[in-house]
Amino acid sequence: MGMQTGAHIVWDWNGTLFHDNDAIIRATNAAFAELGLAAITLEQYRALYCVPVPKFYERLMGRLPTEAEWEVMDATFQRHYTEHRVRCGLTDGAVELLAGWRSAGRSQSILSMYGHDELVPLVKGLGIETHFIRVDGRTGPSGGSKAEHMVRHLAELALAGVEPARTVVIGDAADDAVAARHVGAGAVLYTGGSHSRASLEVVGVPVVDTLGEAVAEAARLAA
């Protein structure tokens, strides 16, 4: 692919392009059960979820998990998530939106905190990898924030001519907007994933209920 001149979308994966709320809540509750914590509902999850993830566990436990607890919870979460993920698919309308953005001559990429080695085959298996100039998952330990990954991602995109000022991050978490701000990109937050509308609206970027609205907003912001 040649040099990019127009608007660019950096897509978040979990809870944004990939509709995996059910797998996430089941895996979270499996991790809680390991420590004898009560199960939570999706509504509770969306009201309380934050990154880094140990901070989210602190909100529920009343203290930060110990290193040993975190390792058990993280391993349990990953195992159960992988098991339940197979029943999840792309968010409604995602395929058409990805194809439309690309056919308009614009570029897009994925940046996710999901493990890179799991993410790449999943994107490929869903038949959408040709829409992206880069797909980057997390390569270090889990539990961190997205901002440092965004710096590396944008540095790689710059080689293809993508400019931060014409880049918009679409995600379902406050962390996506923080990461965008960190590199001078725009952001649009989508309410269909891991955060409630109320927790997204305090961030100060556009908040939308569908991916279609998110793409329209991204086109406006990047113009």
PDB file of C-alpha atoms in Angstrom:
ATOM      1  CA  MET A   1       0.000   0.000   0.000  1.00  0.00           C
ATOM      2  CA  GLY A   2       1.315   3.448  -0.931  1.00  0.00           C
ATOM      3  CA  MET A   3       1.548   6.609   1.112  1.00  0.00           C
ATOM      4  CA  GLN A   4      -1.629   7.571   2.951  1.00  0.00           C
ATOM      5  CA  THR A   5      -2.800  11.140   2.564  1.00  0.00           C
ATOM      6  CA  GLY A   6      -6.300  11.204   4.031  1.00  0.00           C
ATOM      7  CA  ALA A   7      -8.066  10.492   7.262  1.00  0.00           C
ATOM      8  CA  HIS A   8      -7.079   7.438   9.303  1.00  0.00           C
ATOM      9  CA  ILE A   9      -9.064   5.480  11.896  1.00  0.00           C
ATOM     10  CA  VAL A  10      -7.310   3.525  14.657  1.00  0.00           C
ATOM     11  CA  TRP A  11      -9.897   0.964  15.759  1.00  0.00           C
ATOM     12  CA  ASP A  12     -10.029  -0.584  19.192  1.00  0.00           C
ATOM     13  CA  TRP A  13     -10.874  -4.307  19.063  1.00  0.00           C
ATOM     14  CA  ASN A  14     -12.598  -5.723  22.171  1.00  0.00           C
ATOM     15  CA  GLY A  15     -16.021  -4.181  22.718  1.00  0.00           C
ATOM     16  CA  THR A  16     -15.677  -2.004  19.603  1.00  0.00           C
ATOM     17  CA  LEU A  17     -15.160  -3.929  16.354  1.00  0.00           C
ATOM     18  CA  PHE A  18     -15.463  -7.260  18.170  1.00  0.00           C
ATOM     19  CA  HIS A  19     -18.716  -7.641  20.127  1.00  0.00           C
ATOM     20  CA  ASP A  20     -17.460  -9.745  23.040  1.00  0.00           C
ATOM     21  CA  ASN A  21     -19.300  -8.340  26.086  1.00  0.00           C
ATOM     22  CA  ASP A  22     -20.726 -11.756  26.916  1.00  0.00           C
ATOM     23  CA  ALA A  23     -17.314 -13.466  26.855  1.00  0.00           C
ATOM     24  CA  ILE A  24     -15.770 -10.669  28.917  1.00  0.00           C
ATOM     25  CA  ILE A  25     -18.387 -10.763  31.674  1.00  0.00           C
ATOM     26  CA  ARG A  26     -18.246 -14.581  31.884  1.00  0.00           C
ATOM     27  CA  ALA A  27     -14.432 -14.538  32.054  1.00  0.00           C
ATOM     28  CA  THR A  28     -14.448 -11.721  34.634  1.00  0.00           C
ATOM     29  CA  ASN A  29     -16.846 -13.644  36.871  1.00  0.00           C
ATOM     30  CA  ALA A  30     -14.740 -16.813  36.518  1.00  0.00           C
ATOM     31  CA  ALA A  31     -11.704 -14.776  37.660  1.00  0.00           C
ATOM     32  CA  PHE A  32     -13.688 -13.372  40.617  1.00  0.00           C
ATOM     33  CA  ALA A  33     -14.835 -16.854  41.636  1.00  0.00           C
ATOM     34  CA  GLU A  34     -11.165 -17.893  42.000  1.00  0.00           C
ATOM     35  CA  LEU A  35     -10.890 -15.366  44.863  1.00  0.00           C
ATOM     36  CA  GLY A  36     -14.347 -16.039  46.277  1.00  0.00           C
ATOM     37  CA  LEU A  37     -15.764 -12.726  45.013  1.00  0.00           C
ATOM     38  CA  ALA A  38     -19.427 -12.464  44.055  1.00  0.00           C
ATOM     39  CA  ALA A  39     -20.355 -12.403  40.361  1.00  0.00           C
ATOM     40  CA  ILE A  40     -21.279  -9.034  38.813  1.00  0.00           C
ATOM     41  CA  THR A  41     -23.749  -8.084  36.096  1.00  0.00           C
ATOM     42  CA  LEU A  42     -22.846  -6.484  32.769  1.00  0.00           C
ATOM     43  CA  GLU A  43     -24.363  -3.190  34.033  1.00  0.00           C
ATOM     44  CA  GLN A  44     -22.115  -3.240  37.133  1.00  0.00           C
ATOM     45  CA  TYR A  45     -19.128  -4.091  34.960  1.00  0.00           C
ATOM     46  CA  ARG A  46     -19.822  -1.203  32.580  1.00  0.00           C
ATOM     47  CA  ALA A  47     -20.231   1.233  35.476  1.00  0.00           C
ATOM     48  CA  LEU A  48     -17.018   0.185  37.275  1.00  0.00           C
ATOM     49  CA  TYR A  49     -14.586  -1.030  34.602  1.00  0.00           C
ATOM     50  CA  CYS A  50     -11.354   0.935  34.241  1.00  0.00           C
ATOM     51  CA  VAL A  51      -7.713   0.448  33.312  1.00  0.00           C
ATOM     52  CA  PRO A  52      -5.209  -0.561  34.426  1.00  0.00           C
ATOM     53  CA  VAL A  53      -7.280  -3.674  35.211  1.00  0.00           C
ATOM     54  CA  PRO A  54      -5.884  -4.204  38.778  1.00  0.00           C
ATOM     55  CA  LYS A  55      -7.526  -0.821  39.574  1.00  0.00           C
ATOM     56  CA  PHE A  56     -10.869  -2.239  38.407  1.00  0.00           C
ATOM     57  CA  TYR A  57     -10.390  -5.216  40.719  1.00  0.00           C
ATOM     58  CA  GLU A  58      -9.585  -2.760  43.547  1.00  0.00           C
ATOM     59  CA  ARG A  59     -12.971  -1.053  43.038  1.00  0.00           C
ATOM     60  CA  LEU A  60     -14.658  -4.429  43.584  1.00  0.00           C
ATOM     61  CA  MET A  61     -12.411  -5.884  46.299  1.00  0.00           C
ATOM     62  CA  GLY A  62     -11.828  -2.711  48.294  1.00  0.00           C
ATOM     63  CA  ARG A  63      -8.072  -3.199  47.854  1.00  0.00           C
ATOM     64  CA  LEU A  64      -5.580  -3.886  45.082  1.00  0.00           C
ATOM     65  CA  PRO A  65      -5.082  -7.596  44.381  1.00  0.00           C
ATOM     66  CA  THR A  66      -1.722  -8.982  45.461  1.00  0.00           C
ATOM     67  CA  GLU A  67       0.673  -9.994  42.704  1.00  0.00           C
ATOM     68  CA  ALA A  68      -0.236 -13.670  43.225  1.00  0.00           C
ATOM     69  CA  GLU A  69      -3.982 -12.894  43.121  1.00  0.00           C
ATOM     70  CA  TRP A  70      -3.563 -10.816  39.984  1.00  0.00           C
ATOM     71  CA  GLU A  71      -1.694 -13.648  38.248  1.00  0.00           C
ATOM     72  CA  VAL A  72      -4.416 -16.175  39.138  1.00  0.00           C
ATOM     73  CA  MET A  73      -7.225 -13.810  38.064  1.00  0.00           C
ATOM     74  CA  ASP A  74      -5.488 -12.817  34.844  1.00  0.00           C
ATOM     75  CA  ALA A  75      -4.740 -16.436  33.850  1.00  0.00           C
ATOM     76  CA  THR A  76      -8.317 -17.495  34.714  1.00  0.00           C
ATOM     77  CA  PHE A  77      -9.761 -14.567  32.761  1.00  0.00           C
ATOM     78  CA  GLN A  78      -7.661 -15.336  29.655  1.00  0.00           C
ATOM     79  CA  ARG A  79      -8.554 -19.047  29.729  1.00  0.00           C
ATOM     80  CA  HIS A  80     -12.312 -18.471  30.075  1.00  0.00           C
ATOM     81  CA  TYR A  81     -12.310 -15.595  27.606  1.00  0.00           C
ATOM     82  CA  THR A  82     -10.680 -17.808  24.943  1.00  0.00           C
ATOM     83  CA  GLU A  83     -13.323 -20.473  25.569  1.00  0.00           C
ATOM     84  CA  HIS A  84     -16.327 -18.073  25.313  1.00  0.00           C
ATOM     85  CA  ARG A  85     -14.895 -15.888  22.533  1.00  0.00           C
ATOM     86  CA  VAL A  86     -15.722 -18.465  19.840  1.00  0.00           C
ATOM     87  CA  ARG A  87     -19.417 -17.567  20.143  1.00  0.00           C
ATOM     88  CA  CYS A  88     -18.750 -13.843  19.600  1.00  0.00           C
ATOM     89  CA  GLY A  89     -18.575 -11.997  16.296  1.00  0.00           C
ATOM     90  CA  LEU A  90     -18.093  -8.565  14.758  1.00  0.00           C
ATOM     91  CA  THR A  91     -20.325  -5.711  15.872  1.00  0.00           C
ATOM     92  CA  ASP A  92     -23.381  -5.166  13.635  1.00  0.00           C
ATOM     93  CA  GLY A  93     -22.470  -3.161  10.557  1.00  0.00           C
ATOM     94  CA  ALA A  94     -18.701  -3.353  11.134  1.00  0.00           C
ATOM     95  CA  VAL A  95     -17.905  -5.211   7.900  1.00  0.00           C
ATOM     96  CA  GLU A  96     -19.740  -2.659   5.718  1.00  0.00           C
ATOM     97  CA  LEU A  97     -18.188   0.293   7.573  1.00  0.00           C
ATOM     98  CA  LEU A  98     -14.649  -1.084   7.205  1.00  0.00           C
ATOM     99  CA  ALA A  99     -15.164  -1.737   3.492  1.00  0.00           C
ATOM    100  CA  GLY A 100     -16.761   1.682   2.936  1.00  0.00           C
ATOM    101  CA  TRP A 101     -13.962   3.592   4.675  1.00  0.00           C
ATOM    102  CA  ARG A 102     -11.349   1.705   2.680  1.00  0.00           C
ATOM    103  CA  SER A 103     -13.112   2.083  -0.670  1.00  0.00           C
ATOM    104  CA  ALA A 104     -13.230   5.845  -0.051  1.00  0.00           C
ATOM    105  CA  GLY A 105      -9.412   5.685  -0.231  1.00  0.00           C
ATOM    106  CA  ARG A 106      -8.865   6.171   3.501  1.00  0.00           C
ATOM    107  CA  SER A 107      -6.717   4.022   5.766  1.00  0.00           C
ATOM    108  CA  GLN A 108      -7.394   2.232   9.053  1.00  0.00           C
ATOM    109  CA  SER A 109      -5.605   0.089  11.608  1.00  0.00           C
ATOM    110  CA  ILE A 110      -6.317  -1.886  14.781  1.00  0.00           C
ATOM    111  CA  LEU A 111      -4.599  -1.239  18.104  1.00  0.00           C
ATOM    112  CA  SER A 112      -5.676  -3.558  20.892  1.00  0.00           C
ATOM    113  CA  MET A 113      -4.603  -4.513  24.401  1.00  0.00           C
ATOM    114  CA  TYR A 114      -5.564  -8.079  23.456  1.00  0.00           C
ATOM    115  CA  GLY A 115      -2.528 -10.341  22.955  1.00  0.00           C
ATOM    116  CA  HIS A 116      -0.999  -9.858  19.490  1.00  0.00           C
ATOM    117  CA  ASP A 117      -0.594 -13.594  18.830  1.00  0.00           C
ATOM    118  CA  GLU A 118      -4.325 -14.179  19.511  1.00  0.00           C
ATOM    119  CA  LEU A 119      -5.520 -11.016  17.767  1.00  0.00           C
ATOM    120  CA  VAL A 120      -3.902 -11.481  14.351  1.00  0.00           C
ATOM    121  CA  PRO A 121      -5.369 -14.943  13.559  1.00  0.00           C
ATOM    122  CA  LEU A 122      -8.768 -13.797  14.902  1.00  0.00           C
ATOM    123  CA  VAL A 123      -8.867 -10.777  12.555  1.00  0.00           C
ATOM    124  CA  LYS A 124      -7.735 -13.010   9.696  1.00  0.00           C
ATOM    125  CA  GLY A 125     -10.300 -15.678  10.535  1.00  0.00           C
ATOM    126  CA  LEU A 126     -13.078 -13.073  10.382  1.00  0.00           C
ATOM    127  CA  GLY A 127     -11.952 -12.186   6.859  1.00  0.00           C
ATOM    128  CA  ILE A 128     -11.335  -8.487   7.474  1.00  0.00           C
ATOM    129  CA  GLU A 129      -7.528  -8.219   7.632  1.00  0.00           C
ATOM    130  CA  THR A 130      -7.250  -6.680   4.133  1.00  0.00           C
ATOM    131  CA  HIS A 131      -9.018  -3.534   5.378  1.00  0.00           C
ATOM    132  CA  PHE A 132      -6.117  -2.572   7.696  1.00  0.00           C
ATOM    133  CA  ILE A 133      -2.630  -1.246   7.050  1.00  0.00           C
ATOM    134  CA  ARG A 134      -1.562  -2.474  10.532  1.00  0.00           C
ATOM    135  CA  VAL A 135      -2.944  -4.795  13.198  1.00  0.00           C
ATOM    136  CA  ASP A 136      -1.182  -4.414  16.539  1.00  0.00           C
ATOM    137  CA  GLY A 137      -2.044  -6.345  19.688  1.00  0.00           C
ATOM    138  CA  ARG A 138      -0.296  -6.234  23.053  1.00  0.00           C
ATOM    139  CA  THR A 139       3.122  -7.886  23.168  1.00  0.00           C
ATOM    140  CA  GLY A 140       4.054  -7.291  26.836  1.00  0.00           C
ATOM    141  CA  PRO A 141       2.364  -8.360  30.105  1.00  0.00           C
ATOM    142  CA  SER A 142      -1.373  -7.629  30.414  1.00  0.00           C
ATOM    143  CA  GLY A 143      -2.840  -4.977  32.682  1.00  0.00           C
ATOM    144  CA  GLY A 144      -1.098  -1.839  31.345  1.00  0.00           C
ATOM    145  CA  SER A 145      -2.468   1.312  29.711  1.00  0.00           C
ATOM    146  CA  LYS A 146      -2.879   1.969  26.008  1.00  0.00           C
ATOM    147  CA  ALA A 147      -0.991   5.266  25.692  1.00  0.00           C
ATOM    148  CA  GLU A 148       2.526   3.791  25.366  1.00  0.00           C
ATOM    149  CA  HIS A 149       1.274   1.283  22.759  1.00  0.00           C
ATOM    150  CA  MET A 150      -0.361   4.143  20.835  1.00  0.00           C
ATOM    151  CA  VAL A 151       2.986   5.971  20.580  1.00  0.00           C
ATOM    152  CA  ARG A 152       4.593   2.931  18.920  1.00  0.00           C
ATOM    153  CA  HIS A 153       1.558   2.329  16.695  1.00  0.00           C
ATOM    154  CA  LEU A 154       1.541   5.938  15.426  1.00  0.00           C
ATOM    155  CA  ALA A 155       5.303   5.835  14.829  1.00  0.00           C
ATOM    156  CA  GLU A 156       4.783   2.797  12.570  1.00  0.00           C
ATOM    157  CA  LEU A 157       1.807   4.443  10.833  1.00  0.00           C
ATOM    158  CA  ALA A 158       3.904   7.580  10.193  1.00  0.00           C
ATOM    159  CA  LEU A 159       6.075   5.449   7.891  1.00  0.00           C
ATOM    160  CA  ALA A 160       2.971   5.008   5.703  1.00  0.00           C
ATOM    161  CA  GLY A 161       2.319   8.755   5.751  1.00  0.00           C
ATOM    162  CA  VAL A 162      -0.407   8.767   8.416  1.00  0.00           C
ATOM    163  CA  GLU A 163      -0.505  12.039  10.394  1.00  0.00           C
ATOM    164  CA  PRO A 164      -1.737  12.173  14.021  1.00  0.00           C
ATOM    165  CA  ALA A 165      -3.760  15.324  13.282  1.00  0.00           C
ATOM    166  CA  ARG A 166      -5.801  13.410  10.667  1.00  0.00           C
ATOM    167  CA  THR A 167      -6.114  10.299  12.833  1.00  0.00           C
ATOM    168  CA  VAL A 168      -9.148   9.410  14.961  1.00  0.00           C
ATOM    169  CA  VAL A 169      -9.259   6.608  17.527  1.00  0.00           C
ATOM    170  CA  ILE A 170     -12.602   4.776  17.827  1.00  0.00           C
ATOM    171  CA  GLY A 171     -12.967   2.796  21.043  1.00  0.00           C
ATOM    172  CA  ASP A 172     -15.315   1.890  23.880  1.00  0.00           C
ATOM    173  CA  ALA A 173     -13.176   3.011  26.835  1.00  0.00           C
ATOM    174  CA  ALA A 174     -11.925   6.230  28.394  1.00  0.00           C
ATOM    175  CA  ASP A 175      -8.429   4.766  27.943  1.00  0.00           C
ATOM    176  CA  ASP A 176      -8.847   4.996  24.141  1.00  0.00           C
ATOM    177  CA  ALA A 177      -9.417   8.764  24.372  1.00  0.00           C
ATOM    178  CA  VAL A 178      -6.489   9.188  26.773  1.00  0.00           C
ATOM    179  CA  ALA A 179      -4.217   7.296  24.368  1.00  0.00           C
ATOM    180  CA  ALA A 180      -5.432   9.421  21.429  1.00  0.00           C
ATOM    181  CA  ARG A 181      -4.785  12.657  23.310  1.00  0.00           C
ATOM    182  CA  HIS A 182      -1.311  11.381  24.190  1.00  0.00           C
ATOM    183  CA  VAL A 183      -0.325  11.334  20.487  1.00  0.00           C
ATOM    184  CA  GLY A 184      -2.341  14.336  19.282  1.00  0.00           C
ATOM    185  CA  ALA A 185      -5.093  12.304  17.581  1.00  0.00           C
ATOM    186  CA  GLY A 186      -8.868  12.709  17.852  1.00  0.00           C
ATOM    187  CA  ALA A 187     -11.197  10.228  19.534  1.00  0.00           C
ATOM    188  CA  VAL A 188     -14.802   9.022  19.374  1.00  0.00           C
ATOM    189  CA  LEU A 189     -16.170   6.732  22.083  1.00  0.00           C
ATOM    190  CA  TYR A 190     -18.790   4.047  21.448  1.00  0.00           C
ATOM    191  CA  THR A 191     -21.307   3.027  24.131  1.00  0.00           C
ATOM    192  CA  GLY A 192     -21.768  -0.608  23.036  1.00  0.00           C
ATOM    193  CA  GLY A 193     -18.712  -2.032  24.800  1.00  0.00           C
ATOM    194  CA  SER A 194     -17.152  -2.070  28.264  1.00  0.00           C
ATOM    195  CA  HIS A 195     -18.196   1.388  29.534  1.00  0.00           C
ATOM    196  CA  SER A 196     -21.550   2.986  30.294  1.00  0.00           C
ATOM    197  CA  ARG A 197     -22.480   6.241  28.510  1.00  0.00           C
ATOM    198  CA  ALA A 198     -22.231   8.113  31.831  1.00  0.00           C
ATOM    199  CA  SER A 199     -18.615   7.010  32.382  1.00  0.00           C
ATOM    200  CA  LEU A 200     -17.671   7.957  28.784  1.00  0.00           C
ATOM    201  CA  GLU A 201     -19.304  11.375  28.748  1.00  0.00           C
ATOM    202  CA  VAL A 202     -16.959  12.751  31.426  1.00  0.00           C
ATOM    203  CA  VAL A 203     -13.994  12.278  29.038  1.00  0.00           C
ATOM    204  CA  GLY A 204     -14.910  15.257  26.864  1.00  0.00           C
ATOM    205  CA  VAL A 205     -14.877  13.671  23.373  1.00  0.00           C
ATOM    206  CA  PRO A 206     -17.868  12.735  21.162  1.00  0.00           C
ATOM    207  CA  VAL A 207     -19.834   9.739  22.502  1.00  0.00           C
ATOM    208  CA  VAL A 208     -22.008   7.701  20.091  1.00  0.00           C
ATOM    209  CA  ASP A 209     -24.281   4.663  20.257  1.00  0.00           C
ATOM    210  CA  THR A 210     -23.411   3.001  16.920  1.00  0.00           C
ATOM    211  CA  LEU A 211     -20.263   2.344  14.904  1.00  0.00           C
ATOM    212  CA  GLY A 212     -21.927   4.083  11.946  1.00  0.00           C
ATOM    213  CA  GLU A 213     -22.151   7.299  13.960  1.00  0.00           C
ATOM    214  CA  ALA A 214     -18.558   6.775  15.125  1.00  0.00           C
ATOM    215  CA  VAL A 215     -17.264   6.578  11.544  1.00  0.00           C
ATOM    216  CA  ALA A 216     -19.272   9.652  10.491  1.00  0.00           C
ATOM    217  CA  GLU A 217     -17.870  11.549  13.465  1.00  0.00           C
ATOM    218  CA  ALA A 218     -14.316  10.356  12.651  1.00  0.00           C
ATOM    219  CA  ALA A 219     -14.658  11.625   9.075  1.00  0.00           C
ATOM    220  CA  ARG A 220     -15.771  15.010  10.424  1.00  0.00           C
ATOM    221  CA  LEU A 221     -12.969  15.229  13.019  1.00  0.00           C
ATOM    222  CA  ALA A 222     -10.245  14.218  10.546  1.00  0.00           C
ATOM    223  CA  ALA A 223     -11.405  16.555   7.765  1.00  0.00           C
TER     224      ALA A 223
END
